[in-house]
Coordinates of C-alpha atoms in Angstrom, one line a residue:
M1 CA 110.2 55.7 121.0
M2 CA 110.1 59.5 122.3
I3 CA 114.0 59.6 121.3
T4 CA 112.6 58.7 117.9
V5 CA 109.4 60.7 117.1
L6 CA 112.5 64.2 118.6
A7 CA 115.2 63.0 116.0
V8 CA 112.2 63.5 113.2
L9 CA 111.4 66.1 113.6
A10 CA 114.2 67.4 114.8
F11 CA 115.6 66.8 111.5
V12 CA 112.2 67.9 109.9
V13 CA 112.2 71.2 111.2
G14 CA 115.6 71.5 109.6
V15 CA 114.9 70.3 106.0
L16 CA 112.6 72.7 106.3
L17 CA 115.2 75.5 108.1
V18 CA 117.6 74.8 105.6
A19 CA 115.2 75.0 102.2
T20 CA 113.6 78.1 103.1
T21 CA 116.9 80.0 103.3
V22 CA 117.8 78.8 100.2
L23 CA 114.8 80.3 98.5
S24 CA 115.5 83.2 100.5
A25 CA 118.5 84.0 98.9
I26 CA 117.7 82.8 95.5
M27 CA 114.0 85.1 96.3
T28 CA 116.7 88.0 96.8
L29 CA 119.6 87.6 94.7
V30 CA 118.9 85.8 91.8
V31 CA 115.3 86.1 90.7
P32 CA 115.0 88.8 88.4
R33 CA 111.8 90.9 89.9
A34 CA 110.2 92.5 93.4
L35 CA 109.3 89.0 95.1
P36 CA 108.8 90.2 99.3
V37 CA 111.2 87.9 101.0
T38 CA 109.8 87.0 105.0
I39 CA 114.0 86.6 106.5
T40 CA 115.2 89.6 104.4
R41 CA 112.5 92.2 105.8
W42 CA 112.9 90.9 109.4
V43 CA 116.8 91.4 109.7
F44 CA 116.4 95.3 107.7
V45 CA 113.5 96.3 110.2
S46 CA 115.5 95.0 113.1
M47 CA 119.0 96.7 111.5
R48 CA 116.3 100.2 111.6
A49 CA 115.8 100.1 114.3
A50 CA 119.0 100.1 116.5
F51 CA 119.8 102.6 113.6
W52 CA 116.6 104.5 114.1
L53 CA 117.5 104.8 118.0
R54 CA 120.9 104.8 117.4
G55 CA 121.2 108.5 114.6
R56 CA 118.3 110.3 116.8
R57 CA 120.6 110.7 119.4
A58 CA 122.4 112.6 116.6
R59 CA 123.1 116.9 117.7
S60 CA 123.1 117.7 114.0
F61 CA 121.9 115.8 109.9
E62 CA 125.1 115.2 108.9
E63 CA 126.6 113.1 111.9
R64 CA 123.1 110.9 111.9
D65 CA 123.8 110.6 108.1
R66 CA 127.3 109.6 109.1
V67 CA 125.2 106.4 111.1
L68 CA 123.5 105.2 108.4
A69 CA 125.2 105.5 106.0
L70 CA 126.2 102.1 107.5
Y71 CA 122.9 101.1 107.6
G72 CA 122.7 99.9 104.2
P73 CA 126.4 98.1 104.0
I74 CA 125.9 96.3 107.6
S75 CA 122.6 94.7 106.8
L76 CA 123.5 93.2 104.0
F77 CA 126.6 91.2 106.0
T78 CA 123.6 91.1 108.3
L79 CA 121.6 89.3 105.5
A80 CA 124.1 87.2 104.5
A81 CA 125.5 86.2 107.7
T82 CA 121.6 85.6 108.9
W83 CA 121.4 83.0 105.3
L84 CA 125.0 81.3 107.6
V85 CA 123.6 80.5 110.6
L86 CA 120.0 79.1 110.0
T87 CA 121.3 77.5 107.0
G88 CA 124.0 76.0 110.1
T89 CA 121.7 75.9 112.7
G90 CA 118.7 73.9 109.9
Y91 CA 122.2 70.6 109.4
V92 CA 123.0 70.7 113.6
L93 CA 119.5 69.7 113.9
M94 CA 119.5 66.8 110.9
F95 CA 122.9 65.9 112.6
W96 CA 121.4 65.7 115.7
S97 CA 118.3 63.7 114.7
L98 CA 120.8 60.9 112.9
G99 CA 123.0 60.6 115.7
E100 CA 125.6 63.1 116.8
R101 CA 125.7 63.8 120.2
P102 CA 125.7 65.5 122.2
L103 CA 124.6 67.9 120.6
R104 CA 127.7 70.1 120.4
R105 CA 129.6 67.6 118.1
A106 CA 126.3 68.3 115.9
L107 CA 127.1 71.4 116.5
V108 CA 131.1 71.0 115.2
L109 CA 130.1 68.9 112.5
S110 CA 128.0 71.4 110.9
G111 CA 130.3 74.5 111.3
S112 CA 133.2 72.2 110.2
S113 CA 131.2 71.4 107.4
I114 CA 129.4 74.6 106.2
Y115 CA 132.6 76.5 106.1
T116 CA 134.3 74.2 104.7
L117 CA 136.9 73.3 107.5
G118 CA 137.3 70.2 107.5
F119 CA 138.6 68.9 111.1
E120 CA 135.8 67.0 111.6
V121 CA 135.1 63.9 109.9
P122 CA 131.7 62.5 109.5
P123 CA 131.3 58.3 111.1
N124 CA 129.0 57.3 108.1
L125 CA 127.8 57.9 104.9
P126 CA 124.2 59.2 106.0
T127 CA 126.4 62.0 107.5
T128 CA 128.7 62.3 105.0
V129 CA 126.2 63.1 102.6
L130 CA 124.4 65.7 105.0
A131 CA 128.0 67.4 105.2
F132 CA 128.5 67.6 101.2
T133 CA 124.9 69.5 100.8
E134 CA 125.7 72.3 103.9
A135 CA 129.3 72.5 102.1
G136 CA 127.2 73.0 98.6
F137 CA 124.8 75.5 100.3
G138 CA 127.4 77.3 101.8
L139 CA 129.5 77.8 99.1
V140 CA 126.7 78.7 96.7
L141 CA 125.3 81.6 99.4
L142 CA 128.4 83.0 100.0
A143 CA 129.3 83.1 95.6
M144 CA 125.7 84.5 95.2
V145 CA 126.4 87.4 98.0
I146 CA 129.7 87.8 96.2
S147 CA 127.9 88.2 92.6
Y148 CA 125.9 90.2 94.0
L149 CA 127.7 93.4 94.9
P150 CA 128.9 94.6 91.7
S151 CA 126.3 94.1 90.4
M152 CA 124.5 96.6 93.0
Y153 CA 127.3 98.5 93.4
Q154 CA 126.9 98.8 88.9
S155 CA 124.1 99.9 89.9
F156 CA 124.4 102.6 93.0
Q157 CA 126.8 104.4 91.0
R158 CA 124.4 105.1 87.5
R159 CA 121.9 106.4 90.2
E160 CA 124.4 108.2 91.7
A161 CA 125.7 109.8 89.0
A162 CA 122.6 111.7 88.2
V163 CA 121.9 113.0 91.7
A164 CA 125.6 114.4 91.7
A165 CA 124.3 115.8 88.1
L166 CA 121.4 117.8 89.3
D167 CA 123.6 120.0 91.5
V168 CA 124.4 121.9 88.4
R169 CA 121.0 122.5 87.0
A170 CA 119.0 122.9 90.8
N171 CA 121.3 123.3 93.7
T172 CA 122.1 121.4 96.9
P173 CA 119.4 120.7 98.4
P174 CA 117.2 120.2 94.9
T175 CA 114.9 122.5 94.3
A176 CA 112.2 122.1 91.3
T177 CA 112.8 126.8 91.1
A178 CA 116.5 126.5 90.9
M179 CA 115.6 124.8 88.1
L180 CA 114.0 126.3 86.4
I181 CA 115.4 129.6 87.3
R182 CA 118.7 128.4 86.3
S183 CA 117.2 127.4 82.2
S184 CA 115.7 130.4 81.7
V185 CA 118.9 132.6 83.1
I186 CA 120.8 131.1 80.1
G187 CA 118.1 129.9 77.6
G188 CA 118.5 127.1 78.3
W189 CA 115.0 125.7 77.9
D190 CA 115.5 123.6 74.8
R191 CA 118.4 121.8 77.1
L192 CA 116.2 121.0 80.3
E193 CA 113.8 117.9 76.8
A194 CA 117.4 116.4 77.5
L195 CA 117.0 115.9 80.6
W196 CA 113.8 115.2 81.1
R197 CA 114.5 112.1 78.4
D198 CA 118.2 110.5 81.1
W199 CA 115.7 111.8 83.7
E200 CA 113.0 109.5 82.6
N201 CA 114.9 107.3 81.8
W202 CA 116.8 106.5 85.5
F203 CA 113.5 106.1 86.4
V204 CA 113.2 103.4 84.0
D205 CA 115.7 102.5 85.7
I206 CA 115.7 102.4 89.7
S207 CA 112.0 100.9 89.6
E208 CA 114.0 97.7 88.5
T209 CA 116.9 97.9 90.5
H210 CA 115.4 99.1 93.4
T211 CA 112.6 96.6 93.7
S212 CA 114.9 93.2 92.2
L213 CA 118.2 94.5 94.7
P214 CA 116.4 95.9 97.7
A215 CA 119.4 96.7 99.8
L216 CA 119.5 99.7 97.3
V217 CA 117.4 101.8 98.3
F218 CA 119.3 102.1 101.4
F219 CA 122.4 103.2 100.3
R220 CA 122.8 107.2 101.0
S221 CA 124.6 109.0 98.3
P222 CA 128.3 110.1 98.9
N223 CA 127.2 114.2 99.6
W224 CA 125.4 113.6 103.1
Q225 CA 122.9 116.7 101.3
H226 CA 122.2 114.7 98.4
S227 CA 119.0 111.9 98.2
W228 CA 118.2 110.0 95.2
V229 CA 115.2 110.5 96.6
T230 CA 115.0 114.7 97.5
A231 CA 116.7 114.8 93.4
S232 CA 113.4 112.7 92.1
G233 CA 111.1 115.3 94.3
A234 CA 113.5 117.9 92.6
V235 CA 112.4 116.3 88.6
L236 CA 109.2 116.0 89.5
D237 CA 107.9 119.5 90.4
G238 CA 110.5 121.0 88.0
A239 CA 108.3 118.8 84.9
S240 CA 104.8 119.8 87.2
L241 CA 105.4 123.8 87.0
L242 CA 106.9 123.5 83.4
A243 CA 103.6 121.5 82.3
S244 CA 101.3 123.5 84.2
T245 CA 102.6 126.8 85.2
V246 CA 105.8 127.8 82.9
D247 CA 104.7 129.9 79.9
R248 CA 106.5 127.7 77.6
P249 CA 105.1 125.8 74.3
R250 CA 104.2 122.5 75.5
S251 CA 106.5 119.6 76.6
P252 CA 105.9 115.4 76.1
D253 CA 109.3 115.0 77.6
A254 CA 108.3 116.8 80.7
E255 CA 104.8 114.5 80.8
L256 CA 106.9 111.2 80.2
C257 CA 109.3 112.1 83.2
I258 CA 106.5 112.8 84.9
R259 CA 104.5 109.2 84.4
A260 CA 107.7 107.5 84.4
G261 CA 108.8 109.1 88.0
Y262 CA 105.2 108.4 89.6
V263 CA 105.5 105.0 88.3
A264 CA 108.6 104.2 89.1
L265 CA 109.0 105.7 93.1
R266 CA 105.1 104.1 93.5
R267 CA 106.4 100.5 92.2
I268 CA 109.3 101.1 95.0
A269 CA 106.5 102.4 97.8
D270 CA 104.8 99.6 96.7
F271 CA 107.1 97.0 97.6
F272 CA 107.9 97.8 101.1
D273 CA 105.0 98.7 101.5
V274 CA 105.2 101.8 103.4
V275 CA 101.9 103.6 102.0
H276 CA 98.9 102.8 103.2
N277 CA 95.0 105.1 103.6
P278 CA 95.3 107.8 105.0
D279 CA 94.6 108.2 108.4
P280 CA 92.0 110.5 110.2
H281 CA 94.8 113.2 110.9
W282 CA 96.2 113.0 107.1
P283 CA 95.8 116.5 105.4
R284 CA 92.3 117.3 103.5
E285 CA 94.2 118.6 100.8
P286 CA 94.6 115.9 98.0
I287 CA 98.4 117.2 97.9
S288 CA 100.6 118.1 100.5
I289 CA 101.5 121.8 99.0
D290 CA 99.9 124.0 100.0
R291 CA 98.1 127.7 97.9
R292 CA 100.8 130.3 99.1
E293 CA 103.4 127.9 99.3
F294 CA 102.6 127.9 95.2
D295 CA 101.8 131.5 95.1
Q296 CA 105.3 132.0 96.9
V297 CA 107.2 130.0 94.6
C298 CA 105.7 131.4 91.0
G299 CA 106.3 134.8 92.4
E300 CA 110.7 134.0 92.5
L301 CA 110.0 132.7 89.1
A302 CA 108.7 135.9 88.2
E303 CA 110.8 138.4 89.4
A304 CA 113.5 135.8 87.8
G305 CA 112.4 136.4 84.5
V306 CA 110.2 133.2 83.7
P307 CA 108.0 133.6 81.7
L308 CA 104.7 132.3 83.7
R309 CA 100.8 132.1 82.6
P310 CA 98.4 134.3 83.2
D311 CA 95.9 132.2 84.9
L312 CA 98.1 131.5 88.0
E313 CA 94.6 130.2 89.3
Q314 CA 94.1 127.0 86.2
A315 CA 98.0 127.1 87.0
W316 CA 97.5 125.6 90.6
R317 CA 94.9 123.6 89.8
D318 CA 96.8 121.7 86.7
F319 CA 100.2 121.7 89.1
A320 CA 98.0 119.7 92.1
G321 CA 96.8 117.4 89.7
W322 CA 100.4 116.3 88.2
R323 CA 101.6 116.5 91.8
V324 CA 99.4 114.2 93.3
N325 CA 100.7 111.0 91.1
Y326 CA 103.6 111.0 93.2
D327 CA 102.9 113.2 96.1
R328 CA 102.2 111.0 98.6
V329 CA 104.9 107.9 97.6
L330 CA 107.8 110.9 97.5
L331 CA 106.7 111.3 101.6
A332 CA 106.8 108.0 102.2
L333 CA 109.8 107.6 101.1
A334 CA 111.9 110.3 102.2
E335 CA 110.6 109.2 105.3
L336 CA 111.7 105.1 104.8
T337 CA 115.4 106.0 103.6
M338 CA 115.8 109.0 106.4
A339 CA 116.5 111.6 103.1
P340 CA 117.9 115.1 103.8
Y341 CA 116.5 118.7 103.7
A342 CA 114.7 119.5 100.6
P343 CA 111.8 121.3 100.4
W344 CA 108.7 119.8 99.3
S345 CA 109.8 116.5 99.8
S346 CA 111.7 115.4 102.9
D347 CA 111.1 118.8 104.8
R348 CA 107.3 117.3 105.5
S349 CA 107.9 113.9 105.9
M350 CA 106.0 111.2 107.8
I351 CA 108.2 111.4 110.5
E352 CA 107.4 115.0 111.1
R353 CA 103.7 114.6 110.9
N354 CA 103.6 111.5 112.9
G355 CA 105.8 113.4 115.3
A356 CA 103.1 116.1 115.6
R357 CA 100.4 114.3 115.9
H358 CA 102.1 111.9 118.5
R359 CA 102.9 115.6 120.3
R360 CA 99.1 116.4 119.9
R361 CA 97.8 113.3 121.4
A362 CA 100.4 113.6 124.4
R363 CA 99.2 117.1 124.7
S364 CA 95.4 116.4 125.1
R365 CA 95.8 113.2 127.2
A366 CA 98.0 116.0 129.9

C-alpha cells in the first residue's frame, strides 16, 4: 500500500515537473511578450552570482569584461541544460512509478529516451508511450533553443551596430558633451535630427527584444568600452541638453527620442524588477546629476562655441525635468549589466552607492 501511494505521488510530481519545465521553455522562447519565468530567472541569477564573484577578482575592468562576456552565452547554455535535466528527472519519477526498478534503470531509460539514443527498450506499453513523449519533448526543447539563437543574434547585431556607430559622434566612452560639441564644430545640427529618429526606432526595438529575449540584456558589446546602456545614457542626455540648454530651435524629434528612451528603459528595468523605492540613503535630489556638474558641462559647451540659452537657471530646471524620467532606470541597468565606465551613467551606478553605504555602516559599527 505504501509503495502504491509513493508510486502515485512520484508520477504526479514527475508530470508536474515536466509540465512546468516545458511551459517555462515555451514562455521564454516562444511567447512574444515580456513574461517573468521562475526557472529562467533562477538560472540567470545563480550564474550572475558566480560570475560576479569571479569578476571581482579581476585587476582591471577590461579583464573583468572578458569574464563577464561569457555570462550571457553560458547562462543561456545552462538554461537549456537545466530544462533537459528537469524534464529527464520528471520522467525518471514517472518510469519509477510504473515499476522500472531500481532507480538506476529508470534513469537509464529516461536518458535513452530524451536524447533519442534508443539503447534501452521500454518493457511494456505504458513505458513505451512515456518514452515516445519524452523523446518528443527532448527534440522540441532542442529545436526551440536552436531556432531561438538566430533571432537573438540578429537583434544583438542591430543593437550593436548603433552602439558602435555612436563612437563617431560621441567618442568612447560616449558623452552627450562630445556629441553636441562635434555637431556644433562641423555644422551638423540638422544631421542630429536624423540621429534622434534613428535612436527613437532603436529604443522601440530594444523595448521589444530585450524583454521577449531577456538574455540579450547580458550579452556584452564586442568592444569592452562599449555598452548599450551607456550609449542610451549618452543619447538621452544629449537630447535632454538640446531640449533644455542649447540655444537652438525646438526639436520635436529629440523630445520624442527621450520619451522612447525612458519608456524602453523602464520596461526593461520593470521586467527585471531592478528599480525599487528609494532607501533613506538615496540622494534627496530628483536626479543623480548635481548643479555643479551641469555648470561644468555648460562651460565646456560654451568654450567650444555651442550656443547656450541665457537663463542657465531655467535650463538646469528643464534639464532636470527631462533627466528625472530616465535617471534611476539608467543607473539600475548600468548596475544590472555591470556596464563599463561612462560619465553620468555607470560612473554613479547603484554599485558604487551601495558600496559606499556599506562602508559607512561598517565605519559606524567600528
